[in-house]
mmCIF file of C-alpha atoms in Angstrom:
data_model
loop_
_atom_site.group_PDB
_atom_site.id
_atom_site.type_symbol
_atom_site.label_atom_id
_atom_site.label_comp_id
_atom_site.label_asym_id
_atom_site.label_seq_id
_atom_site.Cartn_x
_atom_site.Cartn_y
_atom_site.Cartn_z
ATOM 1 C CA MET V 3 0.041 0.027 0.018
ATOM 2 C CA GLU V 4 1.286 3.329 -1.064
ATOM 3 C CA LEU V 5 0.180 5.004 2.138
ATOM 4 C CA GLN V 6 2.728 3.093 4.130
ATOM 5 C CA GLU V 7 5.481 4.788 2.142
ATOM 6 C CA ARG V 8 4.243 8.244 3.206
ATOM 7 C CA LEU V 9 3.693 7.332 6.799
ATOM 8 C CA GLN V 10 6.844 8.902 7.999
ATOM 9 C CA GLU V 11 6.008 12.184 6.260
ATOM 10 C CA LEU V 12 2.478 12.078 7.761
ATOM 11 C CA GLY V 13 3.886 11.500 11.172
ATOM 12 C CA GLY V 14 6.425 14.303 10.700
ATOM 13 C CA SER V 15 3.476 16.623 9.902
ATOM 14 C CA GLY V 16 1.705 15.550 13.068
ATOM 15 C CA ILE V 17 -1.109 13.727 11.125
ATOM 16 C CA GLY V 18 -2.439 10.413 12.402
ATOM 17 C CA VAL V 19 -3.669 7.608 9.966
ATOM 18 C CA ALA V 20 -6.178 4.730 10.154
ATOM 19 C CA ALA V 21 -8.076 2.789 7.703
ATOM 20 C CA ILE V 22 -11.412 1.245 8.291
ATOM 21 C CA SER V 23 -13.013 -1.665 6.553
ATOM 22 C CA TYR V 24 -15.507 -4.484 7.415
ATOM 23 C CA ASP V 25 -12.756 -7.050 7.549
ATOM 24 C CA SER V 26 -12.138 -9.260 10.531
ATOM 25 C CA THR V 27 -9.008 -8.589 12.544
ATOM 26 C CA GLU V 28 -7.690 -11.846 11.305
ATOM 27 C CA VAL V 29 -7.944 -10.840 7.674
ATOM 28 C CA LEU V 30 -6.466 -7.490 8.537
ATOM 29 C CA ASN V 31 -3.573 -9.029 10.451
ATOM 30 C CA ASP V 32 -2.830 -11.298 7.436
ATOM 31 C CA PHE V 33 -3.036 -8.333 5.113
ATOM 32 C CA ALA V 34 -0.876 -6.089 7.315
ATOM 33 C CA GLU V 35 1.743 -8.894 7.581
ATOM 34 C CA LYS V 36 1.913 -9.644 3.834
ATOM 35 C CA ARG V 37 2.174 -5.926 2.813
ATOM 36 C CA GLY V 38 4.347 -4.743 5.812
ATOM 37 C CA ILE V 39 1.634 -2.292 7.039
ATOM 38 C CA THR V 40 2.195 -0.698 10.337
ATOM 39 C CA PHE V 41 -0.495 1.915 10.616
ATOM 40 C CA PRO V 42 -3.854 0.840 12.198
ATOM 41 C CA LEU V 43 -6.161 -1.159 10.011
ATOM 42 C CA LEU V 44 -9.426 -1.127 11.943
ATOM 43 C CA SER V 45 -12.026 -3.881 11.892
ATOM 44 C CA ASP V 46 -15.592 -2.625 11.604
ATOM 45 C CA LYS V 47 -16.944 -6.172 11.366
ATOM 46 C CA ASP V 48 -20.661 -5.424 11.446
ATOM 47 C CA SER V 49 -20.276 -2.148 9.456
ATOM 48 C CA ALA V 50 -21.696 -0.172 12.431
ATOM 49 C CA VAL V 51 -19.149 2.664 12.183
ATOM 50 C CA ILE V 52 -19.366 2.724 8.374
ATOM 51 C CA THR V 53 -23.251 2.923 8.768
ATOM 52 C CA GLU V 54 -22.858 5.645 11.575
ATOM 53 C CA PHE V 55 -20.647 7.730 9.214
ATOM 54 C CA GLY V 56 -23.537 7.517 6.635
ATOM 55 C CA ILE V 57 -21.335 6.058 3.935
ATOM 56 C CA LEU V 58 -22.565 2.546 3.798
ATOM 57 C CA ASN V 59 -22.940 1.358 0.134
ATOM 58 C CA THR V 60 -26.630 0.753 -0.009
ATOM 59 C CA VAL V 61 -26.473 -0.144 -3.725
ATOM 60 C CA VAL V 62 -25.193 -3.558 -2.701
ATOM 61 C CA ALA V 63 -28.117 -4.123 -0.363
ATOM 62 C CA GLU V 64 -30.386 -3.087 -3.202
ATOM 63 C CA GLY V 65 -28.610 -5.620 -5.461
ATOM 64 C CA LEU V 66 -29.516 -8.316 -3.056
ATOM 65 C CA GLY V 67 -33.129 -7.179 -2.458
ATOM 66 C CA PRO V 68 -36.325 -7.886 -4.396
ATOM 67 C CA ASN V 69 -35.225 -5.682 -7.310
ATOM 68 C CA ARG V 70 -31.847 -7.330 -7.691
ATOM 69 C CA ASP V 71 -32.607 -8.379 -11.288
ATOM 70 C CA ASN V 72 -33.939 -4.957 -12.344
ATOM 71 C CA PRO V 73 -31.454 -4.042 -15.063
ATOM 72 C CA GLU V 74 -31.115 -0.484 -13.647
ATOM 73 C CA VAL V 75 -30.245 -1.973 -10.256
ATOM 74 C CA VAL V 76 -27.702 -4.253 -11.914
ATOM 75 C CA ALA V 77 -26.348 -1.158 -13.731
ATOM 76 C CA SER V 78 -25.952 0.768 -10.459
ATOM 77 C CA VAL V 79 -24.117 -2.202 -8.844
ATOM 78 C CA HIS V 80 -21.667 -2.083 -11.747
ATOM 79 C CA LYS V 81 -21.237 1.659 -11.358
ATOM 80 C CA TYR V 82 -20.830 1.987 -7.599
ATOM 81 C CA VAL V 83 -19.581 -1.454 -6.638
ATOM 82 C CA ALA V 84 -17.850 -3.425 -9.227
ATOM 83 C CA ALA V 85 -18.056 -4.709 -12.838
ATOM 84 C CA SER V 86 -18.946 -8.184 -14.096
ATOM 85 C CA VAL V 87 -16.064 -9.582 -11.998
ATOM 86 C CA PHE V 88 -18.593 -9.318 -9.064
ATOM 87 C CA ASP V 89 -21.700 -10.073 -11.090
ATOM 88 C CA SER V 90 -22.931 -12.858 -8.811
ATOM 89 C CA ILE V 91 -25.374 -13.023 -5.891
ATOM 90 C CA PRO V 92 -22.659 -14.755 -3.592
ATOM 91 C CA LEU V 93 -20.223 -12.063 -4.508
ATOM 92 C CA ARG V 94 -22.701 -9.346 -3.764
ATOM 93 C CA GLN V 95 -23.354 -10.945 -0.392
ATOM 94 C CA MET V 96 -19.635 -10.965 0.169
ATOM 95 C CA ILE V 97 -19.449 -7.164 -0.461
ATOM 96 C CA ASN V 98 -22.668 -6.292 1.479
ATOM 97 C CA GLY V 99 -21.608 -3.882 4.324
ATOM 98 C CA THR V 100 -18.907 -2.204 2.522
ATOM 99 C CA PRO V 101 -18.698 1.649 2.396
ATOM 100 C CA PHE V 102 -18.445 4.030 -0.575
ATOM 101 C CA PRO V 103 -14.694 4.224 -0.508
ATOM 102 C CA GLY V 104 -13.292 7.527 0.339
ATOM 103 C CA THR V 105 -10.950 9.524 2.628
ATOM 104 C CA PHE V 106 -11.566 12.167 5.316
ATOM 105 C CA MET V 107 -8.898 14.695 6.246
ATOM 106 C CA LEU V 108 -9.494 15.738 9.941
ATOM 107 C CA ASP V 109 -8.191 18.604 12.079
ATOM 108 C CA ALA V 110 -6.879 17.837 15.600
ATOM 109 C CA ASN V 111 -10.499 17.995 17.013
ATOM 110 C CA GLY V 112 -11.912 15.538 14.534
ATOM 111 C CA ARG V 113 -13.491 18.029 12.255
ATOM 112 C CA VAL V 114 -13.443 17.393 8.480
ATOM 113 C CA THR V 115 -11.132 19.743 6.619
ATOM 114 C CA SER V 116 -11.429 18.108 3.227
ATOM 115 C CA ARG V 117 -12.902 14.838 1.846
ATOM 116 C CA TYR V 118 -12.313 12.675 -1.084
ATOM 117 C CA PHE V 119 -14.999 10.293 -2.445
ATOM 118 C CA GLU V 120 -15.034 8.973 -5.984
ATOM 119 C CA GLU V 121 -18.251 8.558 -7.890
ATOM 120 C CA PHE V 122 -17.076 5.792 -10.036
ATOM 121 C CA TYR V 123 -15.723 2.671 -8.098
ATOM 122 C CA ARG V 124 -12.798 2.242 -10.454
ATOM 123 C CA GLU V 125 -11.347 5.627 -9.932
ATOM 124 C CA ARG V 126 -9.332 6.105 -6.733
ATOM 125 C CA SER V 127 -7.251 8.956 -5.536
ATOM 126 C CA THR V 128 -3.786 8.057 -4.331
ATOM 127 C CA THR V 129 -2.748 8.988 -0.886
ATOM 128 C CA SER V 130 -0.064 11.231 -2.251
ATOM 129 C CA ASN V 131 -2.559 13.084 -4.372
ATOM 130 C CA ILE V 132 -4.875 13.597 -1.355
ATOM 131 C CA LEU V 133 -1.874 14.939 0.693
ATOM 132 C CA LEU V 134 -0.854 17.327 -2.053
ATOM 133 C CA LYS V 135 -4.500 18.536 -2.527
ATOM 134 C CA ALA V 136 -4.847 19.001 1.343
ATOM 135 C CA GLY V 137 -1.758 21.194 1.078
ATOM 136 C CA ILE V 138 0.669 18.947 2.871
ATOM 137 C CA GLY V 139 3.959 19.272 1.105
ATOM 138 C CA LEU V 140 5.631 16.022 -0.149
ATOM 139 C CA THR V 141 9.126 15.321 -0.853
ATOM 140 C CA PRO V 142 9.115 15.443 -4.626
ATOM 141 C CA ILE V 143 10.043 12.141 -6.289
ATOM 142 C CA ALA V 144 11.264 11.650 -9.921
ATOM 143 C CA ALA V 145 11.310 15.443 -10.128
ATOM 144 C CA ILE V 146 12.212 17.585 -13.155
ATOM 145 C CA GLU V 147 14.155 20.661 -12.115
ATOM 146 C CA GLY V 148 14.392 23.727 -14.181
ATOM 147 C CA ARG V 149 15.922 27.171 -13.807
ATOM 148 C CA THR V 150 15.294 29.862 -16.281
ATOM 149 C CA ALA V 151 16.193 33.604 -16.377
ATOM 150 C CA GLN V 152 12.888 34.359 -14.610
ATOM 151 C CA LEU V 153 12.148 31.440 -12.222
ATOM 152 C CA LYS V 154 13.000 28.195 -10.729
ATOM 153 C CA PHE V 155 10.630 25.202 -10.981
ATOM 154 C CA THR V 156 10.419 21.553 -9.730
ATOM 155 C CA ALA V 157 7.824 19.406 -11.582
ATOM 156 C CA TYR V 158 6.999 16.012 -10.291
ATOM 157 C CA PRO V 159 4.141 13.337 -10.132
ATOM 158 C CA SER V 160 2.437 12.711 -6.968
ATOM 159 C CA ASP V 161 3.012 8.998 -7.674
ATOM 160 C CA THR V 162 5.609 7.159 -9.757
ATOM 161 C CA SER V 163 3.366 4.092 -10.148
ATOM 162 C CA VAL V 164 -0.221 3.991 -11.395
ATOM 163 C CA THR V 165 -2.915 1.747 -12.552
ATOM 164 C CA ASN V 166 -6.292 1.771 -14.215
ATOM 165 C CA GLY V 167 -8.486 4.288 -12.413
ATOM 166 C CA THR V 168 -5.634 5.898 -10.432
ATOM 167 C CA ARG V 169 -6.354 9.525 -9.746
ATOM 168 C CA PHE V 170 -2.988 11.407 -9.269
ATOM 169 C CA SER V 171 -1.468 14.823 -9.849
ATOM 170 C CA LEU V 172 1.298 16.363 -11.731
ATOM 171 C CA ALA V 173 2.741 19.073 -9.352
ATOM 172 C CA VAL V 174 5.048 21.991 -10.091
ATOM 173 C CA ASP V 175 6.543 24.048 -7.326
ATOM 174 C CA VAL V 176 7.388 27.508 -8.964
ATOM 175 C CA GLU V 177 9.561 30.082 -7.453
ATOM 176 C CA PRO V 178 9.791 33.447 -9.306
ATOM 177 C CA HIS V 179 13.182 35.200 -9.000
ATOM 178 C CA PRO V 180 13.070 38.297 -6.904
ATOM 179 C CA ASN V 181 10.833 41.103 -8.317
ATOM 180 C CA MET V 182 9.647 38.719 -11.005
ATOM 181 C CA HIS V 183 5.997 37.524 -11.243
ATOM 182 C CA VAL V 184 4.116 35.007 -13.266
ATOM 183 C CA TYR V 185 0.458 35.110 -14.343
ATOM 184 C CA ALA V 186 -2.501 33.521 -12.548
ATOM 185 C CA PRO V 187 -6.001 32.699 -14.047
ATOM 186 C CA GLY V 188 -7.771 35.845 -15.028
ATOM 187 C CA ALA V 189 -4.595 37.294 -16.514
ATOM 188 C CA GLU V 190 -5.387 35.883 -19.857
ATOM 189 C CA LYS V 191 -8.104 38.373 -20.385
ATOM 190 C CA MET V 192 -5.327 41.127 -20.388
ATOM 191 C CA GLY V 193 -3.299 39.172 -22.852
ATOM 192 C CA TYR V 194 -0.802 37.431 -20.465
ATOM 193 C CA ARG V 195 -0.044 33.733 -20.625
ATOM 194 C CA VAL V 196 -1.226 31.958 -17.447
ATOM 195 C CA VAL V 197 1.347 29.633 -15.809
ATOM 196 C CA GLY V 198 0.438 25.883 -16.075
ATOM 197 C CA PHE V 199 1.085 22.494 -17.524
ATOM 198 C CA ASN V 200 0.065 22.067 -21.098
ATOM 199 C CA MET V 201 -0.043 18.266 -21.518
ATOM 200 C CA ASN V 202 -0.553 16.404 -24.782
ATOM 201 C CA PRO V 203 -3.937 14.668 -24.778
ATOM 202 C CA SER V 204 -3.748 10.886 -24.167
ATOM 203 C CA GLU V 205 -6.332 8.160 -24.675
ATOM 204 C CA LEU V 206 -5.096 6.564 -21.550
ATOM 205 C CA VAL V 207 -5.226 9.643 -19.233
ATOM 206 C CA ARG V 208 -7.960 12.178 -18.520
ATOM 207 C CA PHE V 209 -6.566 15.516 -17.464
ATOM 208 C CA GLU V 210 -8.818 17.511 -15.044
ATOM 209 C CA PRO V 211 -8.920 21.296 -14.804
ATOM 210 C CA ALA V 212 -5.750 22.563 -13.096
ATOM 211 C CA ASN V 213 -5.867 23.400 -9.400
ATOM 212 C CA PHE V 214 -4.485 27.027 -8.889
ATOM 213 C CA PRO V 215 -3.588 28.306 -5.449
ATOM 214 C CA GLU V 216 -4.889 31.820 -4.495
ATOM 215 C CA SER V 217 -3.117 34.588 -6.427
ATOM 216 C CA GLU V 218 -2.433 38.204 -5.561
ATOM 217 C CA ILE V 219 -3.189 41.330 -7.441
ATOM 218 C CA TYR V 220 -0.340 43.212 -8.998
ATOM 219 C CA HIS V 221 -0.818 46.762 -9.971
ATOM 220 C CA PHE V 222 1.263 47.563 -13.107
ATOM 221 C CA GLU V 223 1.361 51.300 -12.994
ATOM 222 C CA PRO V 224 2.550 52.227 -16.428
ATOM 223 C CA LEU V 225 -0.705 50.764 -17.915
ATOM 224 C CA ASP V 226 -2.783 51.049 -14.675
ATOM 225 C CA GLU V 227 -3.459 47.337 -14.843
ATOM 226 C CA TYR V 228 -4.536 45.171 -12.015
ATOM 227 C CA VAL V 229 -3.425 41.672 -12.856
ATOM 228 C CA PRO V 230 -3.670 38.353 -10.961
ATOM 229 C CA VAL V 231 -0.115 37.036 -10.355
ATOM 230 C CA TYR V 232 2.255 34.855 -8.274
ATOM 231 C CA GLN V 233 5.306 36.495 -6.931
ATOM 232 C CA GLU V 234 6.139 34.118 -4.079
ATOM 233 C CA LYS V 235 6.737 30.373 -4.246
ATOM 234 C CA PHE V 236 3.639 28.348 -5.149
ATOM 235 C CA THR V 237 2.522 24.910 -6.063
ATOM 236 C CA LEU V 238 0.151 24.206 -8.847
ATOM 237 C CA LEU V 239 -1.629 20.742 -9.252
ATOM 238 C CA GLN V 240 -2.739 19.212 -12.460
ATOM 239 C CA GLU V 241 -4.863 16.249 -11.622
ATOM 240 C CA ALA V 242 -5.262 13.339 -13.957
ATOM 241 C CA VAL V 243 -7.022 9.975 -14.052
ATOM 242 C CA VAL V 244 -5.865 6.903 -15.668
ATOM 243 C CA ASN V 245 -8.623 5.623 -17.935
ATOM 244 C CA ALA V 246 -10.304 2.520 -16.287
ATOM 245 C CA SER V 247 -12.307 1.398 -19.272
ATOM 246 C CA ALA V 248 -11.950 -2.219 -20.448
ATOM 247 C CA GLU V 249 -10.519 -1.083 -23.700
ATOM 248 C CA ALA V 250 -7.851 0.960 -21.929
ATOM 249 C CA GLU V 251 -7.069 -1.858 -19.640
ATOM 250 C CA GLU V 252 -6.527 -4.047 -22.650
ATOM 251 C CA ILE V 253 -4.050 -1.584 -24.244
ATOM 252 C CA MET V 254 -2.220 -1.167 -20.866
ATOM 253 C CA GLU V 255 -1.791 -4.812 -20.343
ATOM 254 C CA GLU V 256 0.868 -4.621 -23.014
ATOM 255 C CA LEU V 257 2.577 -1.592 -21.421
ATOM 256 C CA ASP V 258 5.093 -1.275 -18.492
ATOM 257 C CA ALA V 259 4.907 2.455 -18.352
ATOM 258 C CA LEU V 260 2.878 5.546 -19.179
ATOM 259 C CA THR V 261 4.628 8.394 -20.779
ATOM 260 C CA LEU V 262 3.017 11.763 -20.386
ATOM 261 C CA SER V 263 4.448 14.552 -22.464
ATOM 262 C CA GLY V 264 3.755 18.186 -22.735
ATOM 263 C CA SER V 265 5.110 21.454 -21.561
ATOM 264 C CA PHE V 266 5.297 23.754 -18.567
ATOM 265 C CA ASP V 267 4.170 27.102 -19.930
ATOM 266 C CA TYR V 268 4.487 30.551 -18.184
ATOM 267 C CA GLN V 269 5.059 34.189 -18.933
ATOM 268 C CA ALA V 270 7.187 36.161 -16.449
ATOM 269 C CA CYS V 271 7.601 39.946 -16.076
ATOM 270 C CA ASP V 272 9.116 42.362 -13.641
ATOM 271 C CA ASP V 273 8.500 46.136 -13.211
ATOM 272 C CA ALA V 274 10.376 46.983 -16.321
ATOM 273 C CA ILE V 275 10.500 44.061 -18.726
ATOM 274 C CA CYS V 276 7.803 41.692 -19.836
ATOM 275 C CA TYR V 277 9.345 38.589 -21.322
ATOM 276 C CA PRO V 278 7.677 36.604 -24.002
ATOM 277 C CA PRO V 279 5.609 33.464 -23.171
ATOM 278 C CA ALA V 280 8.018 30.477 -22.578
ATOM 279 C CA SER V 281 7.358 26.736 -22.959
ATOM 280 C CA VAL V 282 9.603 24.195 -21.320
ATOM 281 C CA PRO V 283 9.082 20.634 -22.657
ATOM 282 C CA ILE V 284 8.624 18.004 -20.036
ATOM 283 C CA THR V 285 7.886 14.257 -19.921
ATOM 284 C CA PHE V 286 6.892 12.097 -17.009
ATOM 285 C CA THR V 287 7.233 8.367 -17.130
ATOM 286 C CA LEU V 288 5.038 6.485 -14.588
ATOM 287 C CA GLU V 289 5.377 2.817 -13.957
ATOM 288 C CA LEU V 290 2.155 0.898 -14.807
ATOM 289 C CA GLU V 291 1.008 -1.589 -12.326
ATOM 290 C CA HIS V 292 -1.547 -4.280 -13.475
ATOM 291 C CA LEU V 293 -4.650 -4.742 -11.400
ATOM 292 C CA ASP V 294 -4.484 -7.872 -9.262
ATOM 293 C CA TYR V 295 -7.790 -9.616 -8.665
ATOM 294 C CA GLN V 296 -6.302 -12.191 -6.324
ATOM 295 C CA ARG V 297 -7.811 -12.421 -2.885
ATOM 296 C CA THR V 298 -5.337 -12.375 -0.043
ATOM 297 C CA ASN V 299 -7.424 -14.723 2.157
ATOM 298 C CA GLN V 300 -10.689 -16.337 2.627
ATOM 299 C CA ARG V 301 -12.823 -14.295 4.801
ATOM 300 C CA MET K 13 -31.422 13.648 -7.580
ATOM 301 C CA LYS K 14 -29.632 13.988 -4.285
ATOM 302 C CA ARG K 15 -30.162 11.543 -1.409
ATOM 303 C CA SER K 16 -30.140 12.227 2.311
ATOM 304 C CA LYS K 17 -27.625 10.733 4.607
ATOM 305 C CA ASN K 18 -29.919 7.872 5.604
ATOM 306 C CA GLN K 19 -30.814 6.536 2.254
ATOM 307 C CA LYS K 20 -33.999 4.702 1.753
ATOM 308 C CA PRO K 21 -33.659 3.086 -1.641
ATOM 309 C CA ARG K 22 -36.957 1.265 -1.376
ATOM 310 C CA THR K 23 -38.908 4.487 -0.726
ATOM 311 C CA THR K 24 -37.133 6.038 -3.734
ATOM 312 C CA ILE K 25 -38.225 3.122 -5.952
ATOM 313 C CA LEU K 26 -41.789 3.371 -4.562
ATOM 314 C CA VAL K 27 -41.939 7.047 -5.246
ATOM 315 C CA ALA K 28 -40.536 6.589 -8.623
ATOM 316 C CA THR K 29 -43.047 3.867 -9.314
ATOM 317 C CA LEU K 30 -45.895 5.994 -8.169
ATOM 318 C CA SER K 31 -44.846 8.857 -10.352
ATOM 319 C CA THR K 32 -44.502 6.356 -13.260
ATOM 320 C CA LEU K 33 -48.230 5.432 -12.798
ATOM 321 C CA LEU K 34 -49.330 9.120 -12.258
ATOM 322 C CA LEU K 35 -47.327 10.786 -14.764
ATOM 323 C CA GLY K 36 -46.450 8.083 -17.187
ATOM 324 C CA PHE K 37 -42.679 8.391 -16.852
ATOM 325 C CA SER K 38 -40.642 5.799 -18.698
ATOM 326 C CA MET K 39 -38.564 3.103 -17.081
ATOM 327 C CA SER K 40 -35.503 5.329 -17.500
ATOM 328 C CA ALA K 41 -36.871 7.861 -15.212
ATOM 329 C CA ILE K 42 -36.910 5.092 -12.462
ATOM 330 C CA ALA K 43 -33.421 4.232 -13.454
ATOM 331 C CA GLN K 44 -32.206 7.722 -13.004
ATOM 332 C CA SER K 45 -33.596 7.939 -9.417
ATOM 333 C CA ILE K 46 -32.106 4.506 -8.602
ATOM 334 C CA SER K 47 -28.730 4.917 -10.001
ATOM 335 C CA THR K 48 -27.706 8.549 -9.298
ATOM 336 C CA ILE K 49 -25.943 8.724 -6.046
ATOM 337 C CA ASP K 50 -24.117 11.879 -5.047
ATOM 338 C CA VAL K 51 -21.300 10.309 -3.073
ATOM 339 C CA ASP K 52 -20.142 13.867 -2.085
ATOM 340 C CA SER K 53 -23.313 14.323 -0.130
ATOM 341 C CA LEU K 54 -22.950 11.262 2.004
ATOM 342 C CA GLY K 55 -21.274 11.347 5.486
ATOM 343 C CA PRO K 56 -19.849 14.143 7.449
ATOM 344 C CA GLN K 57 -19.152 17.401 5.348
ATOM 345 C CA VAL K 58 -16.303 19.794 5.532
ATOM 346 C CA GLY K 59 -16.579 21.617 8.858
ATOM 347 C CA GLU K 60 -18.500 18.912 10.643
ATOM 348 C CA TYR K 61 -17.255 16.507 13.291
ATOM 349 C CA VAL K 62 -16.929 12.855 12.494
ATOM 350 C CA PRO K 63 -18.544 10.335 14.968
ATOM 351 C CA ASN K 64 -16.233 8.768 17.551
ATOM 352 C CA PHE K 65 -15.467 5.097 17.254
ATOM 353 C CA ASN K 66 -14.120 2.103 19.141
ATOM 354 C CA LEU K 67 -12.468 -0.493 16.788
ATOM 355 C CA PRO K 68 -9.821 -3.180 17.139
ATOM 356 C CA ASP K 69 -6.873 -2.948 14.752
ATOM 357 C CA GLN K 70 -5.006 -5.731 13.011
ATOM 358 C CA ASN K 71 -3.295 -6.580 16.385
ATOM 359 C CA GLY K 72 -6.416 -6.632 18.370
ATOM 360 C CA GLN K 73 -5.625 -3.283 20.034
ATOM 361 C CA VAL K 74 -8.732 -1.024 20.382
ATOM 362 C CA LYS K 75 -8.415 2.381 18.721
ATOM 363 C CA THR K 76 -10.645 5.406 19.122
ATOM 364 C CA LEU K 77 -10.940 8.532 17.099
ATOM 365 C CA ASP K 78 -8.858 10.350 19.828
ATOM 366 C CA SER K 79 -6.108 7.861 19.777
ATOM 367 C CA ILE K 80 -5.762 8.226 15.994
ATOM 368 C CA LEU K 81 -5.791 12.003 15.938
ATOM 369 C CA GLY K 82 -2.255 13.612 15.780
ATOM 370 C CA PRO K 83 -1.480 17.255 16.851
ATOM 371 C CA ASN K 84 -2.370 18.266 13.316
ATOM 372 C CA GLY K 85 -5.324 15.908 12.735
ATOM 373 C CA ALA K 86 -5.645 12.691 10.911
ATOM 374 C CA MET K 87 -6.303 10.916 7.613
ATOM 375 C CA LEU K 88 -9.161 8.583 7.842
ATOM 376 C CA LEU K 89 -9.670 6.029 5.085
ATOM 377 C CA PHE K 90 -12.712 3.969 4.319
ATOM 378 C CA HIS K 91 -12.001 1.073 1.931
ATOM 379 C CA ARG K 92 -13.856 -1.907 0.718
ATOM 380 C CA SER K 93 -11.864 -4.752 2.028
ATOM 381 C CA ALA K 94 -8.265 -5.846 2.476
ATOM 382 C CA ASP K 95 -9.517 -9.351 1.296
ATOM 383 C CA TRP K 96 -10.431 -8.774 -2.358
#
């Protein structure tokens, strides 16, 4: 589990971790041992806590009820639970009591600060992606570093290994040189190039709208312009999801890695000079893991 | 269509069936009400407190929300199963 690898960073940030499922302590013990997991895997055997949280997957119960053969019920089981691999009543019974999978980030008092639930069961955000989105800095891995006349940047993927349905991010830490600024969303209306990734479209990866941090307003006196900019170090996230369709899965079976190419684009200016828009080519190579349908144990 | 925290799928089906009878909706209208779940609306929302819990971990040690929370909070994951 990829969370295990981030455990030290989480601990260092003063953030506790626990994972809850309906598995018995025996199953969890076995799983923890096989995967070397040291954080608490909590056993909610009768799904009481899952139910109290209000995230019990009721689609499964519906798929076992009187309308279980209704094609629409079957379709929703497929969407929210699993595809044909679980398309049998005994398998539906096995998964009855599971939650809609998701993650809560809590403050020190147990209050939700952010939450991450996926609509499609095949899409799953990685832990590292959640941490980046929650604003918890990660040590960049597989980073591309660049230094231009106007700024310094470090571009890195949240994860170096992905599979079908993985929701991850391409991140870039940008540090404009002193007195320099780059442009934030809104500046395009005044003719400036907004900073960001410009990734080539891929049939295997869907790019989501970029996630920009809050910007500041810069007053450019000569033109009396008020422009949204970044002058201090900031991090920009470009979220992406690996295609989870059967067709994509088939294509990816033949691949060991996903190559994502594009550029990091920006325009930088200072009080005196406005430099032309720049485009730095970048390529990320992510290892492709293949889905493992093997069960670790009999429940 | 949004659903409340305590979902009652059967009620939804019943209501949908009634409206089919009354308004002559097609089967796909029922389908819409059954299969659209706004997962973001389920469970504690941003700013709300999560319920406390008392659960054994993989070593049989009982953990509570308080014992999981660090000085800066916690990350609480719900997943389907470690078994499959």
